[in-house]
mmCIF file of C-alpha atoms in Angstrom:
data_model
loop_
_atom_site.group_PDB
_atom_site.id
_atom_site.type_symbol
_atom_site.label_atom_id
_atom_site.label_comp_id
_atom_site.label_asym_id
_atom_site.label_seq_id
_atom_site.Cartn_x
_atom_site.Cartn_y
_atom_site.Cartn_z
ATOM 1 C CA MET A 13 -65.411 54.653 -20.233
ATOM 2 C CA GLU A 14 -62.882 52.360 -21.951
ATOM 3 C CA ASN A 15 -65.940 50.451 -23.789
ATOM 4 C CA ASN A 16 -67.370 53.113 -24.499
ATOM 5 C CA THR A 17 -63.943 54.505 -27.387
ATOM 6 C CA LEU A 18 -64.305 51.051 -28.739
ATOM 7 C CA LEU A 19 -67.946 50.709 -29.531
ATOM 8 C CA VAL A 20 -67.314 54.528 -30.348
ATOM 9 C CA TRP A 21 -64.183 53.698 -33.029
ATOM 10 C CA LEU A 22 -65.711 49.704 -34.238
ATOM 11 C CA LEU A 23 -68.716 51.979 -35.328
ATOM 12 C CA LEU A 24 -66.035 54.223 -37.049
ATOM 13 C CA LEU A 25 -65.019 51.253 -38.990
ATOM 14 C CA PRO A 26 -67.134 50.727 -42.145
ATOM 15 C CA VAL A 27 -66.914 53.926 -42.614
ATOM 16 C CA LEU A 28 -63.084 54.346 -42.537
ATOM 17 C CA GLY A 29 -63.028 51.188 -44.669
ATOM 18 C CA VAL A 30 -65.202 53.375 -47.082
ATOM 19 C CA ALA A 31 -62.993 56.436 -46.740
ATOM 20 C CA GLN A 32 -60.340 54.014 -48.217
ATOM 21 C CA LEU A 33 -61.681 52.583 -51.475
ATOM 22 C CA ASN A 34 -61.146 56.466 -52.656
ATOM 23 C CA ARG A 35 -57.430 56.113 -51.310
ATOM 24 C CA PRO A 36 -55.513 53.847 -52.409
ATOM 25 C CA ALA A 37 -52.759 52.158 -50.552
ATOM 26 C CA THR A 38 -49.052 53.708 -51.669
ATOM 27 C CA TYR A 39 -46.795 50.175 -51.396
ATOM 28 C CA HIS A 40 -43.280 51.130 -50.326
ATOM 29 C CA THR A 41 -42.147 47.824 -51.445
ATOM 30 C CA THR A 42 -38.117 46.395 -52.692
ATOM 31 C CA ILE A 43 -36.895 43.286 -52.832
ATOM 32 C CA ARG A 44 -33.383 41.598 -52.513
ATOM 33 C CA GLU A 45 -30.945 39.840 -52.368
ATOM 34 C CA TYR A 46 -28.040 39.986 -48.546
ATOM 35 C CA TYR A 47 -25.914 37.059 -49.139
ATOM 36 C CA SER A 48 -25.245 35.017 -45.663
ATOM 37 C CA THR A 49 -21.355 33.868 -44.457
ATOM 38 C CA ALA A 50 -23.041 31.886 -41.686
ATOM 39 C CA VAL A 51 -25.144 29.895 -43.464
ATOM 40 C CA GLY A 52 -23.518 30.228 -47.148
ATOM 41 C CA ASP A 53 -26.073 31.430 -48.739
ATOM 42 C CA THR A 54 -28.552 34.163 -50.202
ATOM 43 C CA PHE A 55 -31.508 34.845 -49.385
ATOM 44 C CA THR A 56 -34.678 37.162 -50.988
ATOM 45 C CA VAL A 57 -35.961 39.793 -48.825
ATOM 46 C CA ALA A 58 -38.711 42.118 -49.277
ATOM 47 C CA MET A 59 -39.340 45.310 -47.250
ATOM 48 C CA GLN A 60 -42.347 47.175 -47.038
ATOM 49 C CA LEU A 61 -41.948 50.768 -45.168
ATOM 50 C CA PRO A 62 -44.586 52.977 -43.941
ATOM 51 C CA GLU A 63 -47.563 54.420 -45.884
ATOM 52 C CA ASP A 64 -45.072 57.678 -44.654
ATOM 53 C CA TYR A 65 -42.195 57.194 -44.097
ATOM 54 C CA HIS A 66 -40.618 59.369 -46.744
ATOM 55 C CA SER A 67 -42.705 62.514 -44.876
ATOM 56 C CA ASP A 68 -41.319 61.969 -41.608
ATOM 57 C CA SER A 69 -37.403 61.610 -41.680
ATOM 58 C CA ASP A 70 -37.982 61.944 -37.660
ATOM 59 C CA GLN A 71 -40.054 58.701 -37.475
ATOM 60 C CA ARG A 72 -38.555 55.715 -36.197
ATOM 61 C CA TYR A 73 -40.931 52.067 -36.582
ATOM 62 C CA PRO A 74 -41.029 48.629 -35.447
ATOM 63 C CA ILE A 75 -39.155 46.290 -37.441
ATOM 64 C CA VAL A 76 -41.433 43.544 -37.779
ATOM 65 C CA LEU A 77 -39.470 39.517 -39.889
ATOM 66 C CA LEU A 78 -41.190 37.674 -41.460
ATOM 67 C CA VAL A 79 -39.680 33.950 -42.048
ATOM 68 C CA ASP A 80 -41.725 32.257 -44.909
ATOM 69 C CA GLY A 81 -41.461 35.258 -46.894
ATOM 70 C CA ASP A 82 -41.848 33.469 -50.655
ATOM 71 C CA PHE A 83 -44.833 32.211 -48.745
ATOM 72 C CA TYR A 84 -46.447 34.739 -46.221
ATOM 73 C CA PHE A 85 -44.978 38.001 -47.809
ATOM 74 C CA PRO A 86 -47.425 38.609 -50.344
ATOM 75 C CA SER A 87 -50.746 37.673 -48.330
ATOM 76 C CA MET A 88 -48.868 39.621 -45.106
ATOM 77 C CA ALA A 89 -48.366 43.348 -46.796
ATOM 78 C CA PRO A 90 -51.164 44.652 -48.202
ATOM 79 C CA LEU A 91 -53.413 43.149 -45.025
ATOM 80 C CA VAL A 92 -50.655 44.758 -42.694
ATOM 81 C CA LYS A 93 -51.159 47.648 -44.667
ATOM 82 C CA GLN A 94 -54.489 48.061 -44.744
ATOM 83 C CA HIS A 95 -54.779 47.983 -40.257
ATOM 84 C CA GLU A 96 -51.644 50.743 -41.303
ATOM 85 C CA MET A 97 -54.518 52.982 -43.121
ATOM 86 C CA THR A 98 -57.406 51.326 -40.962
ATOM 87 C CA GLY A 99 -55.507 52.307 -37.859
ATOM 88 C CA LEU A 100 -55.661 49.066 -36.379
ATOM 89 C CA LEU A 101 -51.992 49.273 -37.046
ATOM 90 C CA PRO A 102 -49.518 51.427 -35.738
ATOM 91 C CA PRO A 103 -46.961 51.880 -39.077
ATOM 92 C CA VAL A 104 -44.492 49.259 -39.022
ATOM 93 C CA ILE A 105 -41.744 47.806 -41.452
ATOM 94 C CA LEU A 106 -42.832 44.346 -42.507
ATOM 95 C CA VAL A 107 -39.436 42.764 -44.225
ATOM 96 C CA GLY A 108 -40.216 39.001 -45.098
ATOM 97 C CA ILE A 109 -37.362 36.966 -45.373
ATOM 98 C CA GLY A 110 -37.148 34.040 -47.936
ATOM 99 C CA TYR A 111 -35.224 31.861 -50.788
ATOM 100 C CA GLY A 112 -36.724 33.354 -54.343
ATOM 101 C CA ASP A 113 -38.735 30.546 -55.361
ATOM 102 C CA PHE A 114 -41.749 27.923 -53.364
ATOM 103 C CA LYS A 115 -39.505 24.295 -54.484
ATOM 104 C CA LYS A 116 -36.632 26.399 -52.124
ATOM 105 C CA MET A 117 -38.557 26.853 -49.853
ATOM 106 C CA ASP A 118 -39.841 23.722 -48.748
ATOM 107 C CA SER A 119 -36.230 22.543 -48.392
ATOM 108 C CA LEU A 120 -34.752 25.025 -47.488
ATOM 109 C CA ARG A 121 -36.466 26.526 -44.509
ATOM 110 C CA VAL A 122 -35.980 22.944 -42.895
ATOM 111 C CA ARG A 123 -32.053 23.291 -43.367
ATOM 112 C CA ASP A 124 -32.413 26.900 -41.747
ATOM 113 C CA PHE A 125 -35.172 26.185 -39.070
ATOM 114 C CA LEU A 126 -34.480 23.675 -36.870
ATOM 115 C CA TYR A 127 -31.879 22.732 -34.482
ATOM 116 C CA PRO A 128 -30.354 20.323 -33.118
ATOM 117 C CA GLN A 129 -29.656 17.999 -35.643
ATOM 118 C CA SER A 130 -32.739 15.838 -36.296
ATOM 119 C CA LEU A 131 -33.091 12.943 -34.802
ATOM 120 C CA GLU A 132 -33.450 9.125 -36.391
ATOM 121 C CA SER A 133 -37.293 9.216 -35.088
ATOM 122 C CA ASP A 134 -38.872 12.779 -35.685
ATOM 123 C CA GLU A 135 -38.464 10.995 -39.811
ATOM 124 C CA ILE A 136 -37.348 13.946 -41.955
ATOM 125 C CA LYS A 137 -33.311 15.000 -42.154
ATOM 126 C CA ALA A 138 -32.942 18.422 -41.158
ATOM 127 C CA SER A 139 -28.862 19.332 -41.190
ATOM 128 C CA GLY A 140 -29.876 22.470 -37.494
ATOM 129 C CA GLY A 141 -28.239 25.479 -39.154
ATOM 130 C CA GLY A 142 -30.879 27.255 -36.892
ATOM 131 C CA LEU A 143 -28.052 29.023 -35.571
ATOM 132 C CA ASN A 144 -27.182 29.449 -38.559
ATOM 133 C CA PHE A 145 -30.397 31.048 -39.526
ATOM 134 C CA PHE A 146 -30.705 32.822 -35.903
ATOM 135 C CA LYS A 147 -27.026 34.826 -36.709
ATOM 136 C CA PHE A 148 -27.826 36.152 -40.294
ATOM 137 C CA ILE A 149 -30.265 37.861 -39.034
ATOM 138 C CA SER A 150 -29.311 38.778 -35.683
ATOM 139 C CA THR A 151 -25.165 39.394 -37.231
ATOM 140 C CA GLU A 152 -25.479 40.639 -40.957
ATOM 141 C CA LEU A 153 -29.813 41.357 -42.251
ATOM 142 C CA LEU A 154 -30.812 43.072 -38.980
ATOM 143 C CA PRO A 155 -27.397 45.788 -38.408
ATOM 144 C CA GLN A 156 -27.956 46.592 -42.387
ATOM 145 C CA LEU A 157 -31.231 47.225 -42.442
ATOM 146 C CA GLU A 158 -31.320 49.545 -39.329
ATOM 147 C CA GLY A 159 -28.138 50.798 -40.476
ATOM 148 C CA GLU A 160 -30.227 51.712 -44.618
ATOM 149 C CA LEU A 161 -33.684 51.923 -42.575
ATOM 150 C CA ARG A 162 -34.987 54.414 -39.359
ATOM 151 C CA VAL A 163 -35.894 51.526 -37.397
ATOM 152 C CA ASP A 164 -37.305 51.781 -33.338
ATOM 153 C CA THR A 165 -34.697 48.740 -31.770
ATOM 154 C CA ALA A 166 -36.632 48.037 -28.689
ATOM 155 C CA GLN A 167 -39.189 46.781 -30.491
ATOM 156 C CA ARG A 168 -38.578 44.351 -33.195
ATOM 157 C CA THR A 169 -41.019 41.005 -34.458
ATOM 158 C CA LEU A 170 -39.584 38.059 -35.054
ATOM 159 C CA MET A 171 -42.909 36.026 -36.361
ATOM 160 C CA GLY A 172 -42.878 32.307 -38.105
ATOM 161 C CA HIS A 173 -45.069 29.154 -38.721
ATOM 162 C CA SER A 174 -44.903 25.171 -38.172
ATOM 163 C CA PHE A 175 -40.854 25.065 -38.744
ATOM 164 C CA GLY A 176 -41.105 29.232 -38.989
ATOM 165 C CA GLY A 177 -43.358 28.597 -35.456
ATOM 166 C CA TYR A 178 -40.710 26.203 -33.931
ATOM 167 C CA PHE A 179 -37.164 28.271 -35.937
ATOM 168 C CA ALA A 180 -38.288 31.960 -33.751
ATOM 169 C CA LEU A 181 -39.249 30.235 -30.890
ATOM 170 C CA THR A 182 -35.509 28.714 -30.310
ATOM 171 C CA ALA A 183 -34.666 32.122 -31.493
ATOM 172 C CA MET A 184 -35.638 33.682 -27.792
ATOM 173 C CA LEU A 185 -34.178 30.377 -26.278
ATOM 174 C CA GLN A 186 -30.386 31.109 -28.377
ATOM 175 C CA GLN A 187 -30.848 35.418 -27.464
ATOM 176 C CA ALA A 188 -30.844 34.632 -23.939
ATOM 177 C CA GLN A 189 -27.457 32.123 -24.040
ATOM 178 C CA GLU A 190 -26.028 34.987 -25.879
ATOM 179 C CA GLY A 191 -27.674 37.797 -23.028
ATOM 180 C CA LYS A 192 -29.341 39.863 -25.708
ATOM 181 C CA THR A 193 -32.271 40.721 -26.133
ATOM 182 C CA ILE A 194 -32.456 41.390 -30.037
ATOM 183 C CA PHE A 195 -36.598 40.230 -30.788
ATOM 184 C CA SER A 196 -38.062 41.496 -27.575
ATOM 185 C CA ASN A 197 -41.928 39.933 -29.474
ATOM 186 C CA ILE A 198 -42.219 36.735 -31.195
ATOM 187 C CA VAL A 199 -45.399 35.229 -32.866
ATOM 188 C CA ALA A 200 -45.339 31.213 -32.863
ATOM 189 C CA ALA A 201 -48.203 30.107 -35.541
ATOM 190 C CA SER A 202 -48.866 25.886 -34.917
ATOM 191 C CA PRO A 203 -45.616 25.479 -33.910
ATOM 192 C CA SER A 204 -44.137 22.342 -34.368
ATOM 193 C CA LEU A 205 -42.396 21.245 -31.606
ATOM 194 C CA TRP A 206 -42.604 17.251 -31.506
ATOM 195 C CA TYR A 207 -38.970 17.891 -33.234
ATOM 196 C CA HIS A 208 -35.749 16.460 -31.701
ATOM 197 C CA ASP A 209 -38.423 14.879 -28.615
ATOM 198 C CA PHE A 210 -39.900 19.083 -28.115
ATOM 199 C CA TYR A 211 -36.398 20.349 -27.677
ATOM 200 C CA LEU A 212 -38.219 23.492 -26.662
ATOM 201 C CA ASN A 213 -40.230 22.604 -23.659
ATOM 202 C CA GLN A 214 -36.247 23.268 -22.264
ATOM 203 C CA LEU A 215 -37.382 26.976 -22.820
ATOM 204 C CA PRO A 216 -39.517 28.233 -19.992
ATOM 205 C CA GLU A 217 -36.752 26.813 -17.249
ATOM 206 C CA LYS A 218 -34.612 28.541 -19.563
ATOM 207 C CA LEU A 219 -35.210 31.427 -18.996
ATOM 208 C CA ALA A 220 -35.794 31.088 -15.588
ATOM 209 C CA SER A 221 -33.219 30.726 -14.850
ATOM 210 C CA LEU A 222 -31.646 33.025 -16.935
ATOM 211 C CA LYS A 223 -34.311 36.321 -16.352
ATOM 212 C CA PRO A 224 -34.459 38.587 -18.871
ATOM 213 C CA ASP A 225 -34.282 42.472 -17.712
ATOM 214 C CA THR A 226 -36.431 42.473 -19.900
ATOM 215 C CA ARG A 227 -39.838 43.036 -21.710
ATOM 216 C CA LEU A 228 -40.664 40.086 -24.181
ATOM 217 C CA ASN A 229 -44.082 38.287 -25.921
ATOM 218 C CA ILE A 230 -44.629 35.556 -27.141
ATOM 219 C CA VAL A 231 -48.251 34.111 -29.105
ATOM 220 C CA LEU A 232 -48.154 31.201 -29.114
ATOM 221 C CA THR A 233 -51.355 30.438 -31.613
ATOM 222 C CA ALA A 234 -52.745 26.189 -33.414
ATOM 223 C CA GLY A 235 -56.004 26.037 -34.745
ATOM 224 C CA SER A 236 -58.256 23.320 -33.626
ATOM 225 C CA LEU A 237 -58.576 21.340 -35.752
ATOM 226 C CA GLU A 238 -54.383 20.380 -35.413
ATOM 227 C CA ASN A 239 -53.750 17.595 -33.926
ATOM 228 C CA SER A 240 -54.165 16.755 -30.917
ATOM 229 C CA GLU A 241 -50.709 15.330 -29.394
ATOM 230 C CA TRP A 242 -48.323 17.264 -32.018
ATOM 231 C CA THR A 243 -49.931 19.932 -32.097
ATOM 232 C CA VAL A 244 -52.635 21.612 -29.959
ATOM 233 C CA ASP A 245 -51.914 19.166 -26.620
ATOM 234 C CA PRO A 246 -47.616 20.026 -26.857
ATOM 235 C CA ILE A 247 -48.894 24.434 -27.091
ATOM 236 C CA TYR A 248 -50.736 23.889 -23.910
ATOM 237 C CA ASN A 249 -48.302 21.487 -21.429
ATOM 238 C CA LEU A 250 -45.990 24.599 -22.746
ATOM 239 C CA THR A 251 -47.911 27.305 -21.636
ATOM 240 C CA MET A 252 -48.438 26.043 -18.000
ATOM 241 C CA ALA A 253 -44.501 25.340 -17.886
ATOM 242 C CA PHE A 254 -44.484 29.068 -18.704
ATOM 243 C CA LYS A 255 -46.949 29.858 -16.273
ATOM 244 C CA ASN A 256 -45.341 27.228 -13.199
ATOM 245 C CA GLN A 257 -42.788 29.533 -14.717
ATOM 246 C CA ASN A 258 -44.146 32.888 -13.011
ATOM 247 C CA ILE A 259 -41.021 34.911 -15.586
ATOM 248 C CA ASP A 260 -41.790 38.580 -14.851
ATOM 249 C CA SER A 261 -40.492 39.513 -17.864
ATOM 250 C CA LEU A 262 -42.251 36.900 -19.680
ATOM 251 C CA TYR A 263 -46.132 38.303 -21.173
ATOM 252 C CA LEU A 264 -47.706 35.353 -22.786
ATOM 253 C CA ASP A 265 -50.712 34.992 -25.168
ATOM 254 C CA THR A 266 -51.026 31.423 -26.321
ATOM 255 C CA PHE A 267 -54.344 31.120 -28.701
ATOM 256 C CA ILE A 268 -56.687 27.758 -29.995
ATOM 257 C CA TYR A 269 -58.979 29.060 -33.068
ATOM 258 C CA ASN A 270 -61.686 27.100 -33.799
ATOM 259 C CA PHE A 271 -62.487 24.834 -37.004
ATOM 260 C CA LEU A 272 -59.071 25.965 -37.927
ATOM 261 C CA ASP A 273 -56.456 23.597 -39.602
ATOM 262 C CA HIS A 274 -52.571 24.347 -39.700
ATOM 263 C CA MET A 275 -52.309 26.246 -42.888
ATOM 264 C CA ASP A 276 -55.150 28.307 -41.644
ATOM 265 C CA THR A 277 -53.360 30.157 -38.723
ATOM 266 C CA GLY A 278 -50.945 32.002 -40.327
ATOM 267 C CA GLN A 279 -51.959 34.872 -41.400
ATOM 268 C CA LEU A 280 -54.634 35.389 -38.504
ATOM 269 C CA SER A 281 -51.628 35.005 -36.023
ATOM 270 C CA PHE A 282 -49.300 37.262 -37.375
ATOM 271 C CA ILE A 283 -51.834 39.867 -37.137
ATOM 272 C CA LYS A 284 -53.224 39.073 -33.940
ATOM 273 C CA GLY A 285 -49.713 38.673 -32.471
ATOM 274 C CA LEU A 286 -48.853 42.459 -33.895
ATOM 275 C CA GLN A 287 -52.238 44.136 -32.171
ATOM 276 C CA ARG A 288 -51.464 42.607 -29.132
ATOM 277 C CA PHE A 289 -47.592 43.729 -29.187
ATOM 278 C CA TYR A 290 -48.697 46.817 -31.035
ATOM 279 C CA SER A 291 -52.099 48.301 -31.119
ATOM 280 C CA PRO A 292 -52.682 50.857 -28.626
ATOM 281 C CA LEU A 293 -56.614 49.577 -29.034
ATOM 282 C CA ILE A 294 -55.360 46.272 -27.120
ATOM 283 C CA THR A 295 -54.795 45.904 -23.556
ATOM 284 C CA GLN A 296 -52.504 43.751 -22.475
#
């Protein structure tokens, strides 16, 4: 029965797609600046509300936070909206956290996404401000957004690519150490697991020892054309370490996408991750 339902849905998709051409999307998007005491800097935050946000005053929505917002929000916002309008995703509040321009993003993401401070072997200089950035998101930005918007606080998602993917996993580690579940869903696309001598390899054991009592969902991805030693193999090793720990509350999906390189994995990973977390058509 389930297969037949899915088949009917897939057959209807072309019809729905044509129908949407006659119904332009309404983009409820705003851009604001937020000063962070934890980081000591100002961030540019873009927000897109669901199509029917203002017409249904009782509905609460999952919130999806996307780092590297300067790069990814402009393309992800219409993509998420189109998936919402065709029923491939439920309505979500999409938030992109950025710096206001690409020049700032290039240097400041190294400051904010990485923890601990870099080693000489990393061949980059990073101050290790990842925990300050996490504090900004968890204790400053989210409380303010959730005081203004109707957010389903049980369905928060954090997504990042490359250094941003590393940060998303760092956030999961930090919230576990603090005994909180701020984000129940994490998408780490091509995360830079090599950083600080594979610092995040401790994550499976730490989560197992802390025994989180709420469901956690992680989507890990990479492209098959990425460097095996520094990206693909570390993701495979981390996946196996998670499976060996057998954490009851953790649901992990790892995808290696054929014929994709490092910069190809972001958007696809984010959409597939959101479908894993939220779409009724995807079984977990």
